[in-house]
mmCIF file of C-alpha atoms in Angstrom:
data_model
loop_
_atom_site.group_PDB
_atom_site.id
_atom_site.type_symbol
_atom_site.label_atom_id
_atom_site.label_comp_id
_atom_site.label_asym_id
_atom_site.label_seq_id
_atom_site.Cartn_x
_atom_site.Cartn_y
_atom_site.Cartn_z
ATOM 1 C CA MET S 16 76.407 -79.414 84.795
ATOM 2 C CA THR S 17 78.498 -82.314 84.946
ATOM 3 C CA ALA S 18 82.206 -81.502 84.691
ATOM 4 C CA PRO S 19 83.793 -83.343 81.283
ATOM 5 C CA THR S 20 85.911 -86.463 82.074
ATOM 6 C CA PHE S 21 89.531 -86.185 81.478
ATOM 7 C CA ASP S 22 89.612 -88.136 78.503
ATOM 8 C CA ASN S 23 87.209 -86.551 76.878
ATOM 9 C CA ARG S 24 87.857 -82.785 76.685
ATOM 10 C CA ASP S 25 88.435 -80.250 73.994
ATOM 11 C CA GLY S 26 92.492 -78.958 73.818
ATOM 12 C CA TYR S 27 95.696 -80.625 73.479
ATOM 13 C CA ILE S 28 98.179 -82.539 74.730
ATOM 14 C CA TRP S 29 101.627 -82.513 74.701
ATOM 15 C CA TYR S 30 102.673 -86.417 73.609
ATOM 16 C CA ASN S 31 106.174 -87.114 72.739
ATOM 17 C CA GLY S 32 106.875 -83.874 71.230
ATOM 18 C CA GLU S 33 104.273 -82.356 69.342
ATOM 19 C CA LEU S 34 100.951 -81.370 70.722
ATOM 20 C CA LYS S 35 98.412 -83.249 69.802
ATOM 21 C CA PRO S 36 94.556 -83.047 69.843
ATOM 22 C CA TRP S 37 93.529 -84.057 74.176
ATOM 23 C CA ARG S 38 91.135 -87.434 72.712
ATOM 24 C CA GLU S 39 93.621 -88.738 71.040
ATOM 25 C CA SER S 40 96.224 -88.463 73.447
ATOM 26 C CA THR S 41 96.085 -92.226 74.866
ATOM 27 C CA LEU S 42 98.051 -95.218 75.512
ATOM 28 C CA HIS S 43 97.682 -98.716 74.499
ATOM 29 C CA VAL S 44 95.895 -100.779 77.871
ATOM 30 C CA LEU S 45 99.435 -102.833 77.882
ATOM 31 C CA SER S 46 101.649 -100.258 78.402
ATOM 32 C CA HIS S 47 103.872 -101.147 81.360
ATOM 33 C CA ALA S 48 103.315 -97.969 83.661
ATOM 34 C CA VAL S 49 99.129 -99.254 84.019
ATOM 35 C CA HIS S 50 100.595 -102.891 85.458
ATOM 36 C CA TYR S 51 104.375 -101.972 87.431
ATOM 37 C CA GLY S 52 103.777 -99.136 88.412
ATOM 38 C CA SER S 53 106.227 -96.833 86.050
ATOM 39 C CA ALA S 54 105.110 -93.739 85.880
ATOM 40 C CA VAL S 55 106.664 -90.361 87.201
ATOM 41 C CA PHE S 56 104.665 -87.066 87.484
ATOM 42 C CA GLU S 57 104.870 -83.258 88.360
ATOM 43 C CA GLY S 58 101.929 -81.370 89.084
ATOM 44 C CA GLU S 59 102.395 -77.296 88.668
ATOM 45 C CA ARG S 60 100.218 -74.559 88.752
ATOM 46 C CA SER S 61 100.570 -71.426 86.150
ATOM 47 C CA TYR S 62 99.420 -67.978 88.059
ATOM 48 C CA ASN S 63 98.723 -64.975 85.629
ATOM 49 C CA GLY S 64 100.004 -66.924 82.667
ATOM 50 C CA LYS S 65 103.317 -68.013 84.676
ATOM 51 C CA VAL S 66 103.937 -71.131 86.062
ATOM 52 C CA PHE S 67 105.187 -71.228 89.456
ATOM 53 C CA LYS S 68 108.724 -72.679 90.200
ATOM 54 C CA LEU S 69 109.171 -74.068 86.703
ATOM 55 C CA ALA S 70 112.477 -74.798 86.379
ATOM 56 C CA GLU S 71 112.417 -77.381 89.678
ATOM 57 C CA HIS S 72 109.224 -79.158 88.506
ATOM 58 C CA GLY S 73 111.164 -80.091 85.473
ATOM 59 C CA GLU S 74 114.663 -80.959 87.011
ATOM 60 C CA ARG S 75 112.598 -83.501 89.668
ATOM 61 C CA LEU S 76 110.897 -84.814 86.898
ATOM 62 C CA ILE S 77 114.284 -86.210 85.246
ATOM 63 C CA LYS S 78 115.580 -86.601 88.899
ATOM 64 C CA SER S 79 112.468 -88.966 89.224
ATOM 65 C CA GLY S 80 113.176 -90.818 86.274
ATOM 66 C CA GLU S 81 116.453 -91.451 86.769
ATOM 67 C CA ILE S 82 115.582 -92.903 90.015
ATOM 68 C CA LEU S 83 112.900 -95.189 88.685
ATOM 69 C CA ASP S 84 115.923 -96.116 86.445
ATOM 70 C CA MET S 85 113.492 -94.219 83.321
ATOM 71 C CA LYS S 86 115.988 -92.196 81.231
ATOM 72 C CA ILE S 87 113.385 -89.276 80.332
ATOM 73 C CA PRO S 88 114.529 -88.200 76.209
ATOM 74 C CA TYR S 89 114.201 -85.072 76.724
ATOM 75 C CA SER S 90 115.997 -82.212 78.819
ATOM 76 C CA ALA S 91 114.466 -80.261 81.530
ATOM 77 C CA ALA S 92 114.815 -76.904 79.511
ATOM 78 C CA GLU S 93 112.688 -78.935 76.551
ATOM 79 C CA LEU S 94 110.452 -79.671 78.523
ATOM 80 C CA ASP S 95 110.041 -76.790 80.297
ATOM 81 C CA ASP S 96 109.455 -75.297 76.858
ATOM 82 C CA ALA S 97 106.956 -77.598 76.175
ATOM 83 C CA VAL S 98 105.282 -76.587 79.122
ATOM 84 C CA ILE S 99 105.066 -73.117 78.164
ATOM 85 C CA GLU S 100 103.698 -74.475 74.717
ATOM 86 C CA THR S 101 101.064 -76.600 76.230
ATOM 87 C CA LEU S 102 99.350 -73.882 77.996
ATOM 88 C CA ALA S 103 99.453 -71.579 75.137
ATOM 89 C CA ALA S 104 97.679 -73.569 72.919
ATOM 90 C CA ASN S 105 94.950 -74.158 75.183
ATOM 91 C CA ASP S 106 94.352 -70.728 76.333
ATOM 92 C CA ILE S 107 94.723 -71.212 79.666
ATOM 93 C CA THR S 108 96.442 -68.404 82.227
ATOM 94 C CA ASP S 109 95.193 -69.877 85.722
ATOM 95 C CA GLY S 110 95.703 -73.214 85.550
ATOM 96 C CA TYR S 111 97.038 -76.673 86.532
ATOM 97 C CA ILE S 112 100.061 -78.854 84.859
ATOM 98 C CA ARG S 113 100.412 -82.204 84.867
ATOM 99 C CA ARG S 114 103.787 -83.294 83.571
ATOM 100 C CA ILE S 115 104.069 -87.010 83.019
ATOM 101 C CA ALA S 116 106.826 -89.838 81.825
ATOM 102 C CA TRP S 117 105.677 -93.694 81.583
ATOM 103 C CA ARG S 118 107.268 -96.795 80.385
ATOM 104 C CA GLY S 119 105.551 -97.778 76.873
ATOM 105 C CA SER S 120 103.948 -101.123 75.787
ATOM 106 C CA GLU S 121 107.275 -102.382 74.221
ATOM 107 C CA MET S 122 107.834 -105.523 76.844
ATOM 108 C CA MET S 123 105.163 -107.555 79.294
ATOM 109 C CA GLY S 124 106.450 -107.980 82.182
ATOM 110 C CA VAL S 125 108.265 -107.212 85.801
ATOM 111 C CA SER S 126 111.526 -106.273 83.654
ATOM 112 C CA ALA S 127 111.647 -103.218 80.732
ATOM 113 C CA GLN S 128 114.904 -102.619 79.957
ATOM 114 C CA THR S 129 113.925 -101.685 76.611
ATOM 115 C CA THR S 130 110.307 -100.208 76.764
ATOM 116 C CA ARG S 131 109.797 -96.970 75.057
ATOM 117 C CA ILE S 132 110.128 -93.838 77.873
ATOM 118 C CA ASN S 133 107.129 -91.622 76.761
ATOM 119 C CA VAL S 134 106.557 -88.204 78.016
ATOM 120 C CA ALA S 135 103.180 -86.300 77.731
ATOM 121 C CA ILE S 136 101.596 -82.872 79.110
ATOM 122 C CA ALA S 137 98.426 -81.630 79.718
ATOM 123 C CA CYS S 138 97.031 -78.677 81.760
ATOM 124 C CA TRP S 139 93.849 -77.608 82.586
ATOM 125 C CA GLU S 140 91.770 -74.824 84.370
ATOM 126 C CA TRP S 141 92.029 -74.582 87.722
ATOM 127 C CA PRO S 142 90.987 -71.699 90.018
ATOM 128 C CA SER S 143 91.737 -71.087 93.953
ATOM 129 C CA TYR S 144 90.268 -74.038 95.603
ATOM 130 C CA PHE S 145 88.691 -71.404 98.762
ATOM 131 C CA LYS S 146 88.468 -67.533 99.094
ATOM 132 C CA PRO S 147 90.701 -66.775 102.139
ATOM 133 C CA GLU S 148 87.873 -66.433 104.553
ATOM 134 C CA GLU S 149 86.692 -70.147 103.698
ATOM 135 C CA ARG S 150 90.298 -71.605 104.291
ATOM 136 C CA LEU S 151 90.946 -70.085 107.251
ATOM 137 C CA LYS S 152 88.289 -71.978 108.855
ATOM 138 C CA GLY S 153 90.544 -74.819 108.281
ATOM 139 C CA ILE S 154 90.122 -78.426 107.358
ATOM 140 C CA ARG S 155 89.509 -81.574 108.943
ATOM 141 C CA LEU S 156 91.762 -84.368 108.577
ATOM 142 C CA ASP S 157 91.219 -88.396 109.395
ATOM 143 C CA LEU S 158 94.331 -90.407 111.119
ATOM 144 C CA SER S 159 95.015 -93.319 108.107
ATOM 145 C CA LYS S 160 96.040 -96.490 109.127
ATOM 146 C CA TRP S 161 98.178 -96.745 106.020
ATOM 147 C CA ALA S 162 101.744 -95.227 106.428
ATOM 148 C CA ARG S 163 104.908 -94.260 104.584
ATOM 149 C CA PRO S 164 107.043 -96.580 103.707
ATOM 150 C CA ALA S 165 111.397 -96.714 104.409
ATOM 151 C CA PRO S 166 113.154 -95.419 101.689
ATOM 152 C CA ASN S 167 115.247 -98.843 101.645
ATOM 153 C CA THR S 168 111.677 -100.552 100.980
ATOM 154 C CA ALA S 169 110.777 -97.689 97.967
ATOM 155 C CA PRO S 170 112.102 -94.994 96.045
ATOM 156 C CA THR S 171 110.860 -92.215 98.482
ATOM 157 C CA ASN S 172 112.542 -89.573 97.143
ATOM 158 C CA ALA S 173 111.073 -89.596 93.625
ATOM 159 C CA LYS S 174 107.254 -88.439 92.910
ATOM 160 C CA ALA S 175 106.243 -91.594 91.666
ATOM 161 C CA ALA S 176 103.121 -92.903 90.190
ATOM 162 C CA GLY S 177 103.133 -96.135 92.482
ATOM 163 C CA LEU S 178 104.160 -94.529 95.856
ATOM 164 C CA TYR S 179 100.376 -92.714 95.618
ATOM 165 C CA MET S 180 98.252 -95.884 95.964
ATOM 166 C CA ILE S 181 98.450 -95.530 99.481
ATOM 167 C CA CYS S 182 97.358 -92.292 99.456
ATOM 168 C CA THR S 183 94.390 -93.004 97.245
ATOM 169 C CA LEU S 184 93.084 -95.338 99.929
ATOM 170 C CA SER S 185 93.726 -93.293 102.756
ATOM 171 C CA LYS S 186 91.940 -90.340 101.316
ATOM 172 C CA HIS S 187 88.796 -92.392 99.912
ATOM 173 C CA GLU S 188 88.463 -93.693 103.291
ATOM 174 C CA ALA S 189 88.646 -90.558 104.537
ATOM 175 C CA GLU S 190 85.936 -89.185 103.339
ATOM 176 C CA ARG S 191 83.304 -91.441 103.682
ATOM 177 C CA LYS S 192 83.954 -90.655 106.845
ATOM 178 C CA GLY S 193 83.527 -86.657 106.156
ATOM 179 C CA TYR S 194 86.929 -85.567 106.031
ATOM 180 C CA ALA S 195 88.654 -83.110 103.353
ATOM 181 C CA ASP S 196 92.014 -85.747 103.478
ATOM 182 C CA ALA S 197 93.546 -87.896 105.479
ATOM 183 C CA LEU S 198 96.935 -87.416 107.679
ATOM 184 C CA MET S 199 99.493 -90.369 107.145
ATOM 185 C CA LEU S 200 102.129 -91.427 109.776
ATOM 186 C CA ASP S 201 105.439 -93.420 108.769
ATOM 187 C CA TYR S 202 107.062 -96.490 109.059
ATOM 188 C CA ARG S 203 108.425 -94.998 112.439
ATOM 189 C CA GLY S 204 104.931 -94.095 113.652
ATOM 190 C CA GLN S 205 106.317 -90.686 113.109
ATOM 191 C CA VAL S 206 103.863 -87.842 111.390
ATOM 192 C CA ALA S 207 104.191 -87.626 107.999
ATOM 193 C CA GLU S 208 102.227 -85.426 105.682
ATOM 194 C CA ALA S 209 98.883 -85.404 104.179
ATOM 195 C CA THR S 210 97.521 -87.897 101.194
ATOM 196 C CA GLY S 211 99.556 -85.179 98.713
ATOM 197 C CA ALA S 212 100.570 -82.388 100.925
ATOM 198 C CA ASN S 213 103.521 -81.753 104.011
ATOM 199 C CA VAL S 214 101.814 -80.147 106.800
ATOM 200 C CA PHE S 215 103.659 -78.158 109.353
ATOM 201 C CA PHE S 216 102.540 -77.362 112.899
ATOM 202 C CA ILE S 217 103.186 -74.183 115.217
ATOM 203 C CA LYS S 218 103.590 -73.787 119.024
ATOM 204 C CA ASP S 219 104.470 -70.404 120.339
ATOM 205 C CA GLY S 220 105.313 -68.635 117.657
ATOM 206 C CA GLN S 221 107.799 -71.020 116.074
ATOM 207 C CA ILE S 222 106.627 -73.421 112.687
ATOM 208 C CA HIS S 223 107.582 -76.821 113.542
ATOM 209 C CA THR S 224 107.358 -79.519 110.301
ATOM 210 C CA PRO S 225 108.577 -83.217 110.367
ATOM 211 C CA LYS S 226 111.970 -83.482 108.458
ATOM 212 C CA PRO S 227 111.249 -85.119 105.137
ATOM 213 C CA ASP S 228 113.343 -88.223 104.763
ATOM 214 C CA CYS S 229 110.980 -90.656 103.298
ATOM 215 C CA PHE S 230 108.446 -88.614 101.616
ATOM 216 C CA LEU S 231 109.031 -85.630 99.308
ATOM 217 C CA ASP S 232 110.784 -82.903 100.635
ATOM 218 C CA GLY S 233 107.878 -80.570 98.273
ATOM 219 C CA ILE S 234 108.316 -77.513 95.955
ATOM 220 C CA THR S 235 105.839 -75.555 98.176
ATOM 221 C CA ARG S 236 107.037 -76.724 101.776
ATOM 222 C CA ARG S 237 110.454 -75.552 100.289
ATOM 223 C CA THR S 238 108.988 -72.236 99.558
ATOM 224 C CA VAL S 239 107.155 -72.063 102.566
ATOM 225 C CA ILE S 240 110.106 -72.573 104.636
ATOM 226 C CA GLY S 241 111.432 -69.219 102.625
ATOM 227 C CA LEU S 242 108.768 -67.179 103.173
ATOM 228 C CA ALA S 243 108.166 -68.598 106.977
ATOM 229 C CA LYS S 244 112.289 -66.922 107.649
ATOM 230 C CA ALA S 245 111.467 -64.141 105.319
ATOM 231 C CA ARG S 246 109.628 -63.045 108.694
ATOM 232 C CA GLY S 247 111.850 -63.956 110.928
ATOM 233 C CA TYR S 248 109.469 -67.202 111.976
ATOM 234 C CA GLU S 249 111.793 -70.549 113.402
ATOM 235 C CA VAL S 250 111.153 -72.927 111.197
ATOM 236 C CA ILE S 251 112.298 -76.356 113.328
ATOM 237 C CA GLU S 252 112.557 -79.940 111.098
ATOM 238 C CA ARG S 253 112.548 -82.670 113.632
ATOM 239 C CA ALA S 254 110.540 -85.898 114.131
ATOM 240 C CA ILE S 255 106.935 -85.654 115.294
ATOM 241 C CA MET S 256 105.278 -88.112 117.649
ATOM 242 C CA PRO S 257 101.533 -88.336 116.915
ATOM 243 C CA GLU S 258 100.652 -87.438 120.557
ATOM 244 C CA GLU S 259 102.784 -84.215 120.335
ATOM 245 C CA MET S 260 99.814 -82.888 117.734
ATOM 246 C CA GLU S 261 97.724 -81.816 121.230
ATOM 247 C CA GLY S 262 100.017 -79.205 121.818
ATOM 248 C CA PHE S 263 100.121 -77.741 118.722
ATOM 249 C CA GLU S 264 98.266 -74.495 118.275
ATOM 250 C CA GLU S 265 97.892 -73.868 114.500
ATOM 251 C CA CYS S 266 98.270 -76.140 111.778
ATOM 252 C CA PHE S 267 98.576 -75.794 108.062
ATOM 253 C CA LEU S 268 99.389 -78.206 104.690
ATOM 254 C CA THR S 269 101.233 -76.558 101.544
ATOM 255 C CA GLY S 270 101.538 -78.307 98.285
ATOM 256 C CA THR S 271 100.687 -77.387 94.436
ATOM 257 C CA ALA S 272 97.411 -77.991 94.809
ATOM 258 C CA ALA S 273 96.742 -77.484 98.585
ATOM 259 C CA GLU S 274 98.824 -74.159 97.681
ATOM 260 C CA VAL S 275 98.541 -73.071 102.024
ATOM 261 C CA THR S 276 95.755 -74.889 103.667
ATOM 262 C CA PRO S 277 94.675 -74.471 107.088
ATOM 263 C CA VAL S 278 93.906 -77.417 109.328
ATOM 264 C CA ALA S 279 91.368 -77.463 112.145
ATOM 265 C CA GLU S 280 91.117 -80.963 113.159
ATOM 266 C CA ILE S 281 93.392 -84.281 112.844
ATOM 267 C CA GLY S 282 91.538 -87.105 114.453
ATOM 268 C CA GLN S 283 90.707 -86.097 117.933
ATOM 269 C CA TYR S 284 93.326 -82.861 117.784
ATOM 270 C CA SER S 285 91.872 -79.604 117.287
ATOM 271 C CA PHE S 286 93.932 -76.662 115.887
ATOM 272 C CA THR S 287 92.525 -73.247 115.286
ATOM 273 C CA PRO S 288 94.228 -71.126 112.769
ATOM 274 C CA GLY S 289 95.345 -68.071 113.204
ATOM 275 C CA GLN S 290 97.680 -65.415 112.829
ATOM 276 C CA VAL S 291 100.421 -67.313 111.725
ATOM 277 C CA CYS S 292 98.048 -69.397 109.002
ATOM 278 C CA LYS S 293 96.839 -66.208 107.556
ATOM 279 C CA THR S 294 100.544 -64.551 106.858
ATOM 280 C CA MET S 295 101.902 -67.479 104.983
ATOM 281 C CA MET S 296 98.483 -67.553 102.903
ATOM 282 C CA GLU S 297 99.119 -63.877 101.962
ATOM 283 C CA ASP S 298 102.485 -64.406 101.441
ATOM 284 C CA TYR S 299 102.837 -67.190 99.679
ATOM 285 C CA MET S 300 99.827 -66.504 97.492
ATOM 286 C CA ALA S 301 101.205 -62.461 97.144
ATOM 287 C CA LEU S 302 104.554 -64.649 96.000
ATOM 288 C CA VAL S 303 102.787 -66.744 93.359
ATOM 289 C CA ARG S 304 100.573 -64.268 91.677
ATOM 290 C CA GLY S 305 103.970 -61.597 91.485
ATOM 291 C CA GLU S 306 102.313 -59.460 93.917
ATOM 292 C CA ASN S 307 105.317 -58.988 96.150
ATOM 293 C CA THR S 308 109.128 -60.572 94.627
ATOM 294 C CA ALA S 309 110.596 -58.566 98.284
ATOM 295 C CA VAL S 310 109.755 -61.569 99.917
ATOM 296 C CA ALA S 311 112.313 -64.005 99.698
ATOM 297 C CA ALA S 312 111.776 -67.787 99.117
ATOM 298 C CA GLU S 313 114.330 -70.464 99.411
#
């Protein structure tokens, strides 16, 4: 059965302060965001009816808006309440939530001083990608030809829609080659992240991860670092050159959608998902499902 497209579904979307029927939640073709990328967003997950890191996502949306000179007309707390309202209206327990704020159609041109800042929240059912035993096989990543930009060329600390253009290009090329995703380097040639997830490597019981100085310090990334430290693992945040991947034993990705996903291959480099990957997967899923509140996360 073909899944419904995202413009043609039953349900409700929270749109500028009220719940509107899904199919009526549209925007004009001359909206500034469509032409100039003036939008910020958040991706979140609900587990057993509770949104994981709800407040952190709300705060980051507000901050991303400020970085893009967009004053979002709702507080983080108001938007958090709207997320809960939208989930309830759509009767979703385990699902994905997308908050987005964008400039409207009041002006058309690079300057957008008087455009309205619109806000919408949508959610849909989205169970976990894979069973644990399938995920432990690891996914294959291509090496992207596109680089994460320098912080003085783009607002790299905002979750801005326009920054994902090179992610789409990277992922499309990887999928055409038979890979699941792509790893991106940064403007210096250092390992950065996958197209929508942070990356971690393991060697001799230590966990290494790139320092997020030109890409997002993901909420899931910080959570997993906290879980790893609670387990006694040493986590080293540092510059990682691509040739160093030759010596790493395990690798995994973290993100709201990816959760904790082991990696078996990145280009010419191979990894064997092992105990660290398995432990991080299990601890993360126990945390998000409220089954292990004794494990602390940063």
